[in-house]
XYZ file of C-alpha atoms in Angstrom:
519
model
C 5.147 24.865 0.194
C 1.465 24.886 -0.764
C -1.897 23.807 0.588
C -4.699 24.949 -1.681
C -8.358 24.287 -2.325
C -9.007 23.009 -5.825
C -10.071 26.262 -7.491
C -6.949 28.315 -6.612
C -3.974 27.366 -8.713
C -4.637 27.157 -12.415
C -1.553 29.356 -12.822
C 0.599 26.351 -11.947
C -0.101 24.915 -15.376
C 1.861 27.735 -17.017
C 5.263 26.895 -15.526
C 5.835 23.341 -16.796
C 9.028 24.061 -18.748
C 10.736 25.881 -15.890
C 9.992 23.117 -13.398
C 11.187 20.414 -15.779
C 14.505 22.209 -16.195
C 14.858 22.521 -12.426
C 14.059 18.883 -11.612
C 17.157 17.473 -9.884
C 18.530 14.174 -11.135
C 18.726 12.806 -7.596
C 14.977 12.193 -7.650
C 16.201 8.849 -9.003
C 17.819 8.177 -5.614
C 14.352 6.996 -4.658
C 15.037 3.881 -6.730
C 18.637 3.148 -5.770
C 20.234 1.077 -3.047
C 20.505 2.574 0.447
C 22.687 0.375 2.658
C 22.867 2.710 5.664
C 21.357 1.367 8.862
C 20.669 3.524 11.928
C 19.391 3.046 15.439
C 17.774 5.894 17.357
C 19.585 8.759 15.649
C 18.245 12.045 17.114
C 16.247 14.329 14.821
C 15.158 17.914 15.373
C 11.870 19.599 14.621
C 12.425 22.333 12.061
C 10.250 24.917 13.775
C 9.082 25.774 17.263
C 5.477 25.003 16.402
C 4.211 22.553 19.032
C 2.915 19.194 17.909
C -0.308 17.884 19.490
C 0.266 16.552 22.999
C -1.436 13.289 22.096
C 0.947 12.579 19.174
C 3.354 10.036 20.662
C 4.222 6.875 18.795
C 6.234 5.384 15.961
C 5.753 5.794 12.225
C 7.129 2.740 10.410
C 7.754 2.681 6.661
C 8.566 -0.471 4.689
C 10.503 -0.113 1.423
C 12.758 -2.075 -0.938
C 16.243 -0.647 -0.374
C 18.846 -2.918 -1.977
C 18.598 -3.941 -5.620
C 22.042 -5.250 -6.581
C 24.320 -7.843 -5.034
C 27.295 -9.746 -6.420
C 26.762 -8.730 -10.026
C 23.079 -9.695 -10.115
C 20.345 -7.053 -10.050
C 16.626 -6.909 -9.467
C 14.657 -5.829 -12.537
C 11.598 -4.513 -10.704
C 11.303 -2.222 -7.689
C 9.160 -4.845 -5.909
C 12.204 -7.146 -5.758
C 14.522 -4.908 -3.758
C 15.325 -6.362 -0.340
C 13.007 -5.162 2.407
C 14.187 -2.485 4.818
C 12.234 -1.085 7.746
C 12.489 2.623 8.634
C 10.978 4.158 11.743
C 10.518 7.612 13.212
C 9.826 7.604 16.952
C 7.782 10.725 17.645
C 7.678 12.466 21.000
C 6.909 15.913 22.312
C 10.512 16.915 22.889
C 12.521 14.131 21.268
C 12.310 12.464 17.885
C 14.594 9.744 16.500
C 15.198 7.701 13.357
C 16.051 4.007 12.946
C 16.399 1.680 9.958
C 17.370 -1.945 9.397
C 17.162 -4.628 6.716
C 14.803 -7.484 7.485
C 16.703 -10.730 8.000
C 14.499 -12.810 5.716
C 15.747 -15.955 3.999
C 15.849 -14.065 0.687
C 18.148 -11.447 2.229
C 20.320 -13.612 4.483
C 20.997 -16.258 1.824
C 21.945 -13.553 -0.640
C 24.263 -11.794 1.812
C 25.947 -15.091 2.692
C 26.505 -15.939 -0.979
C 27.327 -12.313 -1.901
C 24.910 -12.812 -4.793
C 21.179 -12.315 -5.253
C 20.265 -15.875 -4.246
C 17.573 -18.021 -5.891
C 14.161 -16.784 -4.720
C 10.673 -16.358 -6.059
C 10.601 -12.794 -7.407
C 8.062 -10.514 -9.009
C 9.905 -9.884 -12.291
C 13.189 -11.784 -12.092
C 16.820 -10.744 -11.942
C 19.591 -9.824 -14.350
C 21.470 -12.028 -15.173
C 18.537 -14.400 -14.941
C 18.359 -17.391 -12.648
C 19.265 -20.666 -14.319
C 16.654 -23.408 -14.660
C 18.117 -25.164 -11.632
C 18.088 -21.921 -9.621
C 14.425 -21.328 -10.512
C 13.554 -24.768 -9.165
C 15.665 -24.114 -6.060
C 13.700 -20.890 -5.436
C 10.651 -22.955 -4.447
C 12.540 -24.456 -1.517
C 12.153 -21.130 0.275
C 9.165 -18.968 1.257
C 8.300 -15.852 -0.739
C 9.474 -13.865 2.254
C 10.959 -10.641 0.857
C 8.229 -8.843 2.795
C 8.803 -5.303 1.480
C 5.193 -4.138 1.136
C 3.555 -3.288 4.470
C 3.732 -3.607 8.273
C 1.101 -4.653 10.781
C 0.557 -5.386 14.455
C -1.191 -8.616 15.459
C -2.434 -9.375 18.940
C -2.423 -7.340 22.124
C -0.216 -7.049 25.186
C 2.251 -9.919 25.609
C 0.905 -11.569 22.448
C 1.703 -8.551 20.252
C 3.691 -9.241 17.101
C 4.954 -6.584 14.687
C 5.325 -8.017 11.221
C 6.326 -7.015 7.704
C 3.979 -8.276 5.010
C 3.698 -9.086 1.335
C 0.949 -10.759 -0.721
C 1.856 -14.222 0.509
C 1.029 -16.011 3.736
C 4.332 -15.273 5.452
C 5.353 -12.851 8.205
C 8.780 -11.353 8.914
C 8.608 -10.363 12.564
C 10.570 -7.442 14.020
C 11.021 -5.572 17.281
C 9.323 -2.179 17.131
C 11.925 -0.426 19.289
C 15.158 -1.729 17.740
C 13.801 -2.987 14.370
C 15.762 -6.202 15.012
C 14.404 -9.143 13.024
C 12.795 -11.906 15.078
C 12.342 -14.569 12.412
C 10.016 -15.546 9.598
C 6.737 -17.258 10.418
C 4.384 -19.211 8.137
C 1.561 -20.124 10.519
C -0.604 -23.090 9.669
C -4.365 -22.698 9.814
C -6.283 -25.705 11.069
C -9.015 -26.894 8.743
C -7.492 -25.968 5.395
C -5.378 -27.993 2.990
C -1.824 -26.679 3.016
C 0.543 -26.053 0.129
C 3.639 -23.988 -0.623
C 1.839 -21.512 -2.934
C -0.530 -19.603 -0.664
C -1.689 -16.132 -1.661
C -2.783 -13.711 1.009
C -3.016 -9.957 1.287
C -0.584 -7.281 2.459
C -3.535 -5.230 3.766
C -5.258 -6.916 6.709
C -8.106 -4.887 8.173
C -9.051 -4.447 11.817
C -12.525 -5.868 12.303
C -14.795 -2.973 13.394
C -15.237 -2.633 17.160
C -12.621 -5.326 17.905
C -8.857 -5.767 18.071
C -9.010 -8.688 15.609
C -7.708 -8.590 12.051
C -9.493 -9.897 8.964
C -7.555 -11.371 6.038
C -7.860 -14.151 3.502
C -5.917 -17.116 2.141
C -6.157 -18.362 -1.432
C -5.048 -21.866 -2.289
C -4.558 -22.246 -6.029
C -5.298 -25.388 -7.918
C -2.654 -26.761 -10.260
C -5.251 -29.124 -11.777
C -7.116 -27.706 -14.829
C -10.831 -27.249 -14.186
C -10.533 -27.355 -10.404
C -11.642 -24.236 -8.545
C -9.450 -21.996 -6.407
C -10.270 -21.967 -2.710
C -10.463 -18.757 -0.649
C -10.724 -18.759 3.143
C -11.713 -15.625 5.067
C -9.928 -15.495 8.431
C -10.400 -13.729 11.732
C -6.948 -13.366 13.286
C -6.756 -12.695 17.027
C -2.981 -13.152 17.043
C -0.531 -15.159 14.960
C -1.473 -18.332 16.786
C -5.242 -17.924 16.902
C -7.223 -18.118 13.649
C -10.896 -18.593 12.920
C -12.210 -19.484 9.461
C -15.269 -17.308 8.865
C -16.176 -18.336 5.330
C -15.025 -20.119 2.205
C -15.687 -19.222 -1.437
C -14.342 -20.340 -4.804
C -13.438 -18.902 -8.184
C -12.681 -20.518 -11.522
C -9.279 -18.831 -11.764
C -6.740 -17.521 -9.265
C -7.399 -13.784 -8.948
C -4.836 -11.299 -7.662
C -6.319 -9.304 -4.758
C -3.931 -6.954 -2.956
C -6.679 -5.560 -0.716
C -10.367 -5.857 0.181
C -12.922 -3.954 2.254
C -14.785 -4.496 5.514
C -18.042 -3.007 6.786
C -19.836 -3.556 10.081
C -21.272 -6.864 8.851
C -19.401 -7.821 5.677
C -16.055 -8.417 4.037
C -16.115 -7.393 0.374
C -13.777 -8.989 -2.171
C -13.469 -7.848 -5.789
C -12.321 -11.007 -7.591
C -10.952 -9.201 -10.614
C -10.012 -10.770 -13.973
C -6.284 -10.476 -13.239
C -5.335 -14.097 -12.954
C -2.274 -16.129 -12.030
C -1.073 -19.038 -14.115
C 0.605 -21.016 -11.354
C 1.919 -23.636 -13.753
C 3.747 -20.829 -15.574
C 4.955 -19.474 -12.232
C 6.491 -22.835 -11.344
C 8.512 -22.621 -14.559
C 9.581 -18.977 -14.242
C 9.690 -18.420 -10.440
C 8.210 -14.968 -11.214
C 4.898 -13.722 -9.847
C 4.402 -10.845 -12.292
C 5.332 -12.918 -15.326
C 2.579 -15.381 -14.428
C -0.155 -12.724 -14.125
C -2.533 -12.014 -17.010
C -5.294 -9.468 -17.599
C -8.617 -10.608 -19.153
C -10.729 -7.484 -19.816
C -13.482 -9.484 -21.538
C -14.395 -11.154 -18.248
C -16.475 -9.738 -15.419
C -15.331 -8.918 -11.895
C -17.005 -11.144 -9.312
C -17.880 -9.246 -6.122
C -17.949 -11.675 -3.207
C -19.765 -10.303 -0.161
C -19.067 -12.371 2.962
C -21.254 -12.043 6.036
C -18.776 -11.914 8.930
C -21.358 -13.186 11.405
C -22.964 -16.067 9.478
C -20.350 -16.950 6.850
C -22.914 -16.630 4.056
C -21.367 -15.587 0.726
C -23.334 -13.638 -1.907
C -22.041 -12.885 -5.397
C -22.765 -10.052 -7.805
C -20.980 -9.027 -10.998
C -19.562 -5.764 -12.262
C -17.435 -4.625 -15.179
C -13.800 -5.748 -15.373
C -11.574 -3.616 -13.172
C -7.985 -3.795 -12.018
C -7.260 -2.319 -8.621
C -4.727 -2.672 -5.872
C -6.215 -0.543 -3.067
C -9.622 -0.312 -1.480
C -10.168 2.913 0.482
C -13.172 2.044 2.653
C -16.676 0.588 2.497
C -19.855 1.034 4.489
C -23.501 0.000 4.611
C -26.277 2.463 3.765
C -29.598 2.728 5.661
C -31.400 1.065 2.735
C -29.188 -2.021 2.888
C -26.708 -1.302 0.106
C -22.912 -1.388 0.394
C -20.733 1.489 -0.823
C -17.117 0.628 -1.685
C -14.485 3.170 -2.754
C -11.618 1.767 -4.817
C -8.534 3.232 -6.511
C -8.237 1.352 -9.773
C -6.212 1.266 -12.986
C -8.021 1.422 -16.298
C -5.233 -0.311 -18.267
C -5.093 -3.517 -16.258
C -1.924 -5.170 -15.002
C 0.275 -3.243 -17.448
C 0.691 -0.741 -14.589
C 3.303 -3.056 -13.075
C 5.657 -2.495 -16.011
C 5.891 1.168 -14.950
C 7.883 0.092 -11.893
C 10.737 -1.650 -13.691
C 13.973 -0.172 -12.411
C 15.557 0.788 -15.757
C 12.537 3.020 -16.432
C 12.511 4.523 -12.951
C 16.218 5.301 -13.076
C 16.055 7.172 -16.375
C 14.873 10.763 -16.034
C 13.344 10.777 -19.526
C 11.246 7.649 -19.036
C 10.462 8.637 -15.452
C 8.948 11.892 -16.718
C 6.788 9.869 -19.092
C 5.120 8.142 -16.155
C 1.816 9.852 -15.300
C -0.542 8.644 -12.605
C -2.747 5.861 -13.922
C -4.853 5.379 -10.808
C -8.353 6.808 -10.446
C -10.935 6.779 -7.669
C -14.152 4.838 -8.300
C -17.214 4.308 -6.116
C -19.244 1.083 -6.292
C -22.728 0.770 -4.795
C -23.594 -2.889 -4.289
C -27.260 -3.865 -4.108
C -27.456 -7.443 -2.851
C -31.252 -7.518 -2.986
C -31.296 -6.811 -6.725
C -27.930 -8.422 -7.527
C -26.646 -5.222 -9.120
C -23.683 -2.864 -8.892
C -23.755 0.836 -9.739
C -20.452 2.477 -10.670
C -19.439 6.115 -10.267
C -16.203 7.397 -11.775
C -14.549 10.489 -10.309
C -13.671 12.666 -13.327
C -13.514 16.370 -14.076
C -12.876 18.637 -17.052
C -10.798 20.915 -14.795
C -7.152 19.705 -15.072
C -6.364 20.236 -11.413
C -9.615 18.741 -10.167
C -9.117 15.699 -12.375
C -5.511 15.350 -11.243
C -6.720 15.072 -7.641
C -9.005 12.167 -8.605
C -5.967 10.143 -9.728
C -4.872 9.217 -6.240
C -3.551 5.946 -4.878
C -2.612 4.461 -1.457
C -5.850 5.792 0.118
C -5.855 6.110 3.905
C -8.683 7.076 6.251
C -9.267 7.857 9.910
C -9.445 4.239 11.114
C -12.160 5.150 13.607
C -14.377 5.381 10.501
C -13.407 1.992 9.057
C -16.581 0.304 7.832
C -18.652 3.442 8.555
C -19.999 6.302 6.482
C -17.116 8.724 6.068
C -16.264 11.938 4.260
C -12.490 12.088 3.954
C -9.779 9.980 2.449
C -6.124 10.902 2.094
C -3.807 9.655 -0.625
C -0.993 10.467 -3.031
C -0.899 11.202 -6.752
C 2.164 9.275 -7.983
C 2.752 11.318 -11.123
C 6.303 12.066 -12.308
C 5.112 13.697 -15.522
C 6.130 17.384 -15.807
C 2.919 17.987 -17.752
C 0.739 17.180 -14.736
C -1.223 19.872 -12.968
C 1.562 20.345 -10.400
C 4.449 20.151 -12.866
C 5.911 16.823 -11.820
C 5.451 17.101 -8.068
C 3.480 14.610 -6.032
C 0.416 15.876 -4.196
C -0.806 14.631 -0.849
C -4.560 14.907 -1.307
C -7.440 15.207 1.131
C -10.517 14.185 -0.839
C -13.869 15.425 0.427
C -16.363 12.735 -0.570
C -19.324 14.523 1.006
C -18.849 17.987 -0.540
C -17.549 17.827 -4.135
C -15.068 20.519 -5.127
C -13.709 20.934 -1.592
C -10.612 18.782 -1.954
C -7.394 20.065 -0.389
C -3.807 19.175 -1.159
C -0.217 19.778 -0.094
C 2.784 19.798 -2.380
C 6.221 21.342 -2.698
C 8.230 21.404 -5.948
C 10.777 18.555 -6.139
C 9.503 17.000 -2.929
C 7.914 13.546 -3.096
C 5.418 12.482 -0.455
C 4.762 8.882 0.539
C 1.559 7.199 1.671
C 0.043 9.224 4.542
C -0.896 7.992 7.982
C -3.859 9.549 9.765
C -3.551 9.855 13.553
C -6.858 10.938 15.116
C -7.139 13.082 18.214
C -8.257 10.588 20.917
C -10.679 13.207 22.242
C -11.698 14.564 18.841
C -15.326 14.675 17.725
C -14.774 15.470 14.031
C -13.610 12.924 11.482
C -10.730 15.182 10.464
C -9.677 16.211 13.979
C -6.357 14.512 13.411
C -2.866 14.918 12.025
C -1.536 13.468 8.791
C 2.000 12.067 8.737
C 4.115 11.388 5.666
C 7.768 10.661 4.945
C 8.766 13.105 2.192
C 11.830 12.839 -0.042
C 13.538 16.178 -0.661
C 15.157 15.676 -4.076
C 17.226 18.845 -3.706
C 18.944 17.765 -0.465
C 18.705 14.023 -1.123
C 17.166 13.390 2.311
C 13.762 12.445 3.655
C 11.855 14.238 6.378
C 8.803 13.696 8.531
C 5.912 15.941 7.508
C 3.181 16.625 10.083
C 0.011 18.204 8.662
C -3.208 19.401 10.249
C -5.785 16.969 8.832
C -8.471 19.677 8.675
C -6.536 22.285 6.722
C -3.630 20.260 5.241
C -1.353 23.007 6.520
C 2.045 21.987 7.971
C 2.438 21.805 11.730
C 6.101 20.806 11.721
C 8.810 18.869 9.875
C 11.949 16.990 10.927
C 14.748 15.828 8.620
C 16.077 12.287 8.802
C 19.804 11.471 8.487
C 19.250 9.723 5.133
C 16.566 9.072 2.545
C 13.880 6.414 2.520
C 13.745 4.718 -0.898
C 10.468 4.621 -2.799
C 8.002 2.322 -1.068
C 4.262 1.977 -0.843
C 3.103 1.329 2.702
C 3.682 1.816 6.395
C 1.777 2.339 9.616
C 1.733 4.529 12.689
C 1.763 2.666 16.005
C 0.687 4.807 18.998
C 2.681 4.610 22.201
C 1.202 2.038 24.544
């Protein structure tokens, strides 16, 4: 187990061959079906180290966990059926639960004992027939295997699993029992079946409201795509804050919010919805146009005014944070991919289940900083790069998470993961959980353990803490030697372990989750 500042471990580079030989094949269990469901199975902390007294709540992870049914298989990891996993954390007791979401995609398939016709990201094998592809559009794109979120407060609280469509699979936080699929209508907008949204809502600073967007594509050539920015108080109370348009339908998996603005990078990764109607595949209908600019739409949350600036073409999935500077500029930190949408091909299951091709999959994400000057209609770009192999490796993070008390504010720390299976990487094929210090370059910290694979972190701040990093970092880690996952609790200041607790099974590879504090 290791937790080092950047300058310490150049020696790690020398042991690539030995680590490659020792890599267990069951790392590929991350990408296989896990049918086991549990409810409140007791876990034990692995040491007597006390956890902070204020750490009481539930860590929920969302992940695709079933990929084959009735002789038909998903081709892409995004198309595994959604399964919720939770770890209920207490001072003395800790327990694990998991359950498949009872979405229409899942329940129809289970009833038919066959992967039923649905809109997918990259299709199935054997492929849907032409009639099945048309039938897929009778149902919502509700295999919500991407993220989880809480909407509303008190009796109006709803826990929901999300994807990049305007659909919510609700579940009970305690039992993980599914409570139905909801596609709420929003008054004042034209409705259609194909509605893009975002799996990463953001809590509006200093409120309990969420901000998200809807995009209504046009199927008529030459007609603009309509985007609506929403304030969501709960899943029955929506307020349209602004509307903007683009010439083509851009894929936006996340955005950023500051004290006064929502910031959208309308990137030149576009959907051809006519093609999607023919294929019933989201990924197949997405194209990358690197000769076109990225339109940065800055929406004033108070007035609804929309201002536009341009920057170079980028492809990203995850914003980290954004904030306003004293001189009126906006700083936005983004993890982006320099090769465009080709990154999605890396997550096809045949590649992920083959140790040779898996080891050929380096991290392709990199942290960028954009400084947006609305007064001069300009954008300045900073790329995080280094000639030092380890330092540069730590810039290639994804799934960035922050202390949410600093959302929309100047901040110094973000936490993320380097998803790099390549044995030639600076940690010889292990994933690193990284704490990036954005205020003091060269002071990044990281945690890793050979043949252990961390997932997206969750930062839980000390309610009485005064420092940004007075917090703990939680992650579900897959131990490829034992074939089980465990809860990792780190000190957010030092990235040193506080405690761990093994789960009764493994959590398949997934991208997102959330910690919900005890009410």
